[in-house]
Tab-separated table of N, CA and C in Angstrom:
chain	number	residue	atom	x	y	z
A	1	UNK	N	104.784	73.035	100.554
A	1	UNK	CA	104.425	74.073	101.513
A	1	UNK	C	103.597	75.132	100.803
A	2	UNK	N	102.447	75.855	101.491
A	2	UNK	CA	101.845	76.580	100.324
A	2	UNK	C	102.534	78.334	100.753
A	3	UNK	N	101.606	78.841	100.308
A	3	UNK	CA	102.665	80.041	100.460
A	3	UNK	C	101.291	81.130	100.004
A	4	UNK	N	101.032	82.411	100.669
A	4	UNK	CA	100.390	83.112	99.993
A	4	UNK	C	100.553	84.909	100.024
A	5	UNK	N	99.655	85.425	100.321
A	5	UNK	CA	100.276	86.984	100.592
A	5	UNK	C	99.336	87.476	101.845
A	6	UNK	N	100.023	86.963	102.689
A	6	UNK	CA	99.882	86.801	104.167
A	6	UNK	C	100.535	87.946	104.736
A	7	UNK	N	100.415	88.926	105.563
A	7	UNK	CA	101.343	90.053	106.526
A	7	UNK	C	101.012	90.276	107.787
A	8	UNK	N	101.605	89.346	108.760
A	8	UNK	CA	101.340	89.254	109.886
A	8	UNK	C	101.812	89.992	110.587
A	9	UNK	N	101.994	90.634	111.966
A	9	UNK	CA	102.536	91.044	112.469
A	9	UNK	C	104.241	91.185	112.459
A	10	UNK	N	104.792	90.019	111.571
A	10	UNK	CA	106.127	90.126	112.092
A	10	UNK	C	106.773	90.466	110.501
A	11	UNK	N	105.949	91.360	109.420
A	11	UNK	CA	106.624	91.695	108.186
A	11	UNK	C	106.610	93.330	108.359
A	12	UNK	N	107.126	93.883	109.652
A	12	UNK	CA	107.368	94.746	109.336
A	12	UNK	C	108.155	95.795	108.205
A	13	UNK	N	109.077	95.124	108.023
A	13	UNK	CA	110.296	95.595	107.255
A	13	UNK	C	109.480	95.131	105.650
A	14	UNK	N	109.144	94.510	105.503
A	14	UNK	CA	108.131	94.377	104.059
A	14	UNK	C	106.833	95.387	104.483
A	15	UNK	N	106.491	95.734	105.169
A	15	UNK	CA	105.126	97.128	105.435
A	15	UNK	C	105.291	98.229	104.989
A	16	UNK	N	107.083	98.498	105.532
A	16	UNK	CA	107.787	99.644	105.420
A	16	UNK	C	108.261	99.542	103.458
A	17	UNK	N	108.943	98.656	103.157
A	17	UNK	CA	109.237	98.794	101.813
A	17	UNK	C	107.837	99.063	100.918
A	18	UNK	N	106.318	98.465	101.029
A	18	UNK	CA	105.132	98.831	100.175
A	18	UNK	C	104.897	99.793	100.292
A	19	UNK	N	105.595	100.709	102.000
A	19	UNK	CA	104.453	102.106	102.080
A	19	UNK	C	105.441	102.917	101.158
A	20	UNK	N	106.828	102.304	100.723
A	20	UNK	CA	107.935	103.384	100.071
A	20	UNK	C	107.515	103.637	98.928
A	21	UNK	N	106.517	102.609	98.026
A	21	UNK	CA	106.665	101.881	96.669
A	21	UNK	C	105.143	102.862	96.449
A	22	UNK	N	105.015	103.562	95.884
A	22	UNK	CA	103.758	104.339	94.896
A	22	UNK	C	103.402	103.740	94.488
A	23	UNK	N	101.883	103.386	93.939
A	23	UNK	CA	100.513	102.687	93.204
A	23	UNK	C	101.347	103.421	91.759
A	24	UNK	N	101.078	102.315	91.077
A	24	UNK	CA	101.014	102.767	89.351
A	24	UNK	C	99.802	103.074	89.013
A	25	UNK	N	98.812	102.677	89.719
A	25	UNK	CA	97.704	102.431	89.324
A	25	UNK	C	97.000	103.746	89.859
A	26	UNK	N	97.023	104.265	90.844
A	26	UNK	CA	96.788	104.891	92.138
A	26	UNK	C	96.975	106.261	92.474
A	27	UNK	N	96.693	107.518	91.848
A	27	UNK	CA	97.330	108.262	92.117
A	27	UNK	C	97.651	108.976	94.072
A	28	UNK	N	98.581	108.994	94.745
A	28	UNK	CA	98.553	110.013	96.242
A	28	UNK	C	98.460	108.395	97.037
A	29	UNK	N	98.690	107.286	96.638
A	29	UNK	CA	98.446	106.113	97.485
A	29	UNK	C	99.843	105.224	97.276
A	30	UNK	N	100.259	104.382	97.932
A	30	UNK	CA	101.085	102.876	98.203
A	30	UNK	C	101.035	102.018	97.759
A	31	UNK	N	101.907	100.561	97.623
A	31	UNK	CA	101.520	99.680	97.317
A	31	UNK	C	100.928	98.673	98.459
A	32	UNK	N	101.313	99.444	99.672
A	32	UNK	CA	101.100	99.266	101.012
A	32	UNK	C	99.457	99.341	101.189
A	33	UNK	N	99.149	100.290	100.417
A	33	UNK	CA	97.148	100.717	100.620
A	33	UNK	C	96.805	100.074	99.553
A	34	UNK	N	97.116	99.475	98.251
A	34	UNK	CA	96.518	98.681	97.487
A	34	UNK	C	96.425	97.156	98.121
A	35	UNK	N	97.894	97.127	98.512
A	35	UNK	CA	97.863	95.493	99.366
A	35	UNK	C	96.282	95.324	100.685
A	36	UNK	N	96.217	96.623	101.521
A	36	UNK	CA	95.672	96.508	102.279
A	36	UNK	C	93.722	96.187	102.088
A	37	UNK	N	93.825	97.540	100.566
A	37	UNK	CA	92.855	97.291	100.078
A	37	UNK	C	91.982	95.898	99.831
A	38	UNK	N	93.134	95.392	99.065
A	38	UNK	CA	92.737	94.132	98.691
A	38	UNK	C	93.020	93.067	99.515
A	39	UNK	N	93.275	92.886	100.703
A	39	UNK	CA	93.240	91.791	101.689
A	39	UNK	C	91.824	92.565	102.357
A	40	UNK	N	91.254	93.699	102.527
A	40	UNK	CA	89.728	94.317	103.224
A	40	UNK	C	88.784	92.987	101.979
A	41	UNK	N	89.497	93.657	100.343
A	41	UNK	CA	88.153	93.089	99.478
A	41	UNK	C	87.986	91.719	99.873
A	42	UNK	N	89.101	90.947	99.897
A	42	UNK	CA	89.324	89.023	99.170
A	42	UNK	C	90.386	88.952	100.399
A	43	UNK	N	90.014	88.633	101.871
A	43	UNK	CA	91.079	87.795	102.696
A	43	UNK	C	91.784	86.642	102.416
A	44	UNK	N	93.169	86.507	102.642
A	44	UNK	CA	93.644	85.500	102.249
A	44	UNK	C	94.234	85.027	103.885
A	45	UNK	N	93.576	84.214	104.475
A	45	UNK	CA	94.150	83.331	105.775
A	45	UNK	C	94.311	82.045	105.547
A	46	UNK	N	95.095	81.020	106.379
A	46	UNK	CA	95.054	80.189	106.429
A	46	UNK	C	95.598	79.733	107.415
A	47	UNK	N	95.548	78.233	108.126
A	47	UNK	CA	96.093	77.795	109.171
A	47	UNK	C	96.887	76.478	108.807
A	48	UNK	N	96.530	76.149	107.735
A	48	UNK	CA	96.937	75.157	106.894
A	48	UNK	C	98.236	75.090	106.368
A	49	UNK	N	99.596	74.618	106.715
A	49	UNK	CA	100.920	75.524	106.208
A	49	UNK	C	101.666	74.542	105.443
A	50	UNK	N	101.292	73.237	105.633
A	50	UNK	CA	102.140	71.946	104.737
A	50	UNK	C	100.564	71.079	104.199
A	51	UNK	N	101.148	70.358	103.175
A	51	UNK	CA	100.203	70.491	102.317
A	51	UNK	C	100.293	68.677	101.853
A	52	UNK	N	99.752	67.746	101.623
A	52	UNK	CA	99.813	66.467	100.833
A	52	UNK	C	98.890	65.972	100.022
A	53	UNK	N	98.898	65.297	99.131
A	53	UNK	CA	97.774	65.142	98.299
A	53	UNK	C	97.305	66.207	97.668
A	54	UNK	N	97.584	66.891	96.428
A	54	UNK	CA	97.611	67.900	95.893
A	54	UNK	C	96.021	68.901	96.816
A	55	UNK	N	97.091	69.831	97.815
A	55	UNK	CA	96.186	70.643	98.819
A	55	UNK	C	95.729	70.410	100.115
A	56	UNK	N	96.005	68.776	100.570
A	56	UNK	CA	94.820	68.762	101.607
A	56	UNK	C	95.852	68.703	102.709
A	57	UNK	N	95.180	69.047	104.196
A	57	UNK	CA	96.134	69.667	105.040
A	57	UNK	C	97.025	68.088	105.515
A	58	UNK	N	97.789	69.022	105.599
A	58	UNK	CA	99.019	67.544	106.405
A	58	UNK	C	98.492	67.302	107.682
A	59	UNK	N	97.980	68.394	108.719
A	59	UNK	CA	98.081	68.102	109.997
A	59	UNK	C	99.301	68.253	110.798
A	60	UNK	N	99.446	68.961	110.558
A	60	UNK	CA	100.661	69.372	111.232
A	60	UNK	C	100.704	70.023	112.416
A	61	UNK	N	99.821	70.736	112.236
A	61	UNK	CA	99.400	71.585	113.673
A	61	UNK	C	100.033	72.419	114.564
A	62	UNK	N	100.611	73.254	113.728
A	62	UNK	CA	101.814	74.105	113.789
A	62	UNK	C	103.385	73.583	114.598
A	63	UNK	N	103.079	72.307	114.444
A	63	UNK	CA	104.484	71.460	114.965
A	63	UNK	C	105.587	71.515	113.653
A	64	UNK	N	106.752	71.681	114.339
A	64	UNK	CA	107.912	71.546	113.064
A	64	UNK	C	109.130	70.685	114.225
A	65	UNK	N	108.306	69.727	113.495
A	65	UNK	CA	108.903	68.171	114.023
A	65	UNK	C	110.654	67.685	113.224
A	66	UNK	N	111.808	67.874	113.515
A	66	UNK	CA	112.802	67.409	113.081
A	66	UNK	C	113.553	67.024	114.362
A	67	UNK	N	114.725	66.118	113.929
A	67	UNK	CA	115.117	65.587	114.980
A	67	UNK	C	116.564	66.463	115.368
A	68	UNK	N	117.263	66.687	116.539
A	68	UNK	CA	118.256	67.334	117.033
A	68	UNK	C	119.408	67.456	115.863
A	69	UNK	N	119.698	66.245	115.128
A	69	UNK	CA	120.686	65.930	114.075
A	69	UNK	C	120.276	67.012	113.310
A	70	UNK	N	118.654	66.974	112.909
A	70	UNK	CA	118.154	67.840	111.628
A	70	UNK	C	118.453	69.146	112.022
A	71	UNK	N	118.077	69.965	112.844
A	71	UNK	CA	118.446	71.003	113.621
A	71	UNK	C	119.751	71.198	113.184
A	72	UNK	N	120.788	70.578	113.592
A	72	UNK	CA	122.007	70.946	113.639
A	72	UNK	C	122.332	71.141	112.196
A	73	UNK	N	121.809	70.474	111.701
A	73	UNK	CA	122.482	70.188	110.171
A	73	UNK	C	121.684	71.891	109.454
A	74	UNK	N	120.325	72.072	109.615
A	74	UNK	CA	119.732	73.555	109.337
A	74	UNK	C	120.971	74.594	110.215
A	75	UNK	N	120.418	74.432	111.075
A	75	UNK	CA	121.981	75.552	111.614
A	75	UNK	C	123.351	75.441	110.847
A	76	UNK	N	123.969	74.356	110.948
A	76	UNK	CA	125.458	74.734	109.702
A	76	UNK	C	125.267	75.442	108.711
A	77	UNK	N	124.355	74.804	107.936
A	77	UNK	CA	123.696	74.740	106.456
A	77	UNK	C	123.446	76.610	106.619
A	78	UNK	N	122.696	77.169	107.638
A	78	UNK	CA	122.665	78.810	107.557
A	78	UNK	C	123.553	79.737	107.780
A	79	UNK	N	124.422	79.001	108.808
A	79	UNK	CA	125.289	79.532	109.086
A	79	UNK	C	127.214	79.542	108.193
A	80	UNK	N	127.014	78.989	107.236
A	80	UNK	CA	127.590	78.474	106.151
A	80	UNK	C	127.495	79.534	104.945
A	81	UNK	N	129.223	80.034	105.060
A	81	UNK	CA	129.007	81.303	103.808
A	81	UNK	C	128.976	80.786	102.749
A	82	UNK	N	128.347	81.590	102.055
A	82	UNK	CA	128.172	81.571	100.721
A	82	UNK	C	128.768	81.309	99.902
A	83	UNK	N	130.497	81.540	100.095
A	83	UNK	CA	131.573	81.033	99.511
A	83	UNK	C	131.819	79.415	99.591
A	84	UNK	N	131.499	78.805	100.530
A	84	UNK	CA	131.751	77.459	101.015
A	84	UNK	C	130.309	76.300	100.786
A	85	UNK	N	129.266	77.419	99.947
A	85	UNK	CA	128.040	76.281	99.869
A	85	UNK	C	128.508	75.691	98.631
């Protein structure tokens, strides 16, 4: 699966922790305005989210294909304390 530094609409609660976090670099700025900065300089998108053959797209097509069993078994598996994994 690839993975990158993507902030879509639904990382709020990661928006809020960068705007907490001060630039080292930066004086009176965020890590929130460096992040932003640098997704303005060098965008990082993709639509591409599973990956085969070192990079090339699976095709997946935003389907997350498992079967009812698989489902169930992800649900226990999360819902399953920590003490009992």
């Amino acid at each position: 699966m690839r993975g990158g530094r993507e902030m879509d609409n639904h990382f709020e609660v990661m928006w809020d922790l960068f705007h907490s976090i001060p630039s080292i670099e930066t004086e009176g700025v965020s890590v929130l305005d460096e992040y932003y900065w640098l997704n303005k300089e060098d965008p990082n998108c993709s639509l591409c989210r599973a990956t085969v053959n070192r990079g090339q797209d699976a095709h997946t097509d935003g389907k997350f294909d498992v079967s009812d069993k698989a489902a169930m078994q992800i649900m226990k598996l999360f819902f399953t304390a920590d003490e009992e994994l």
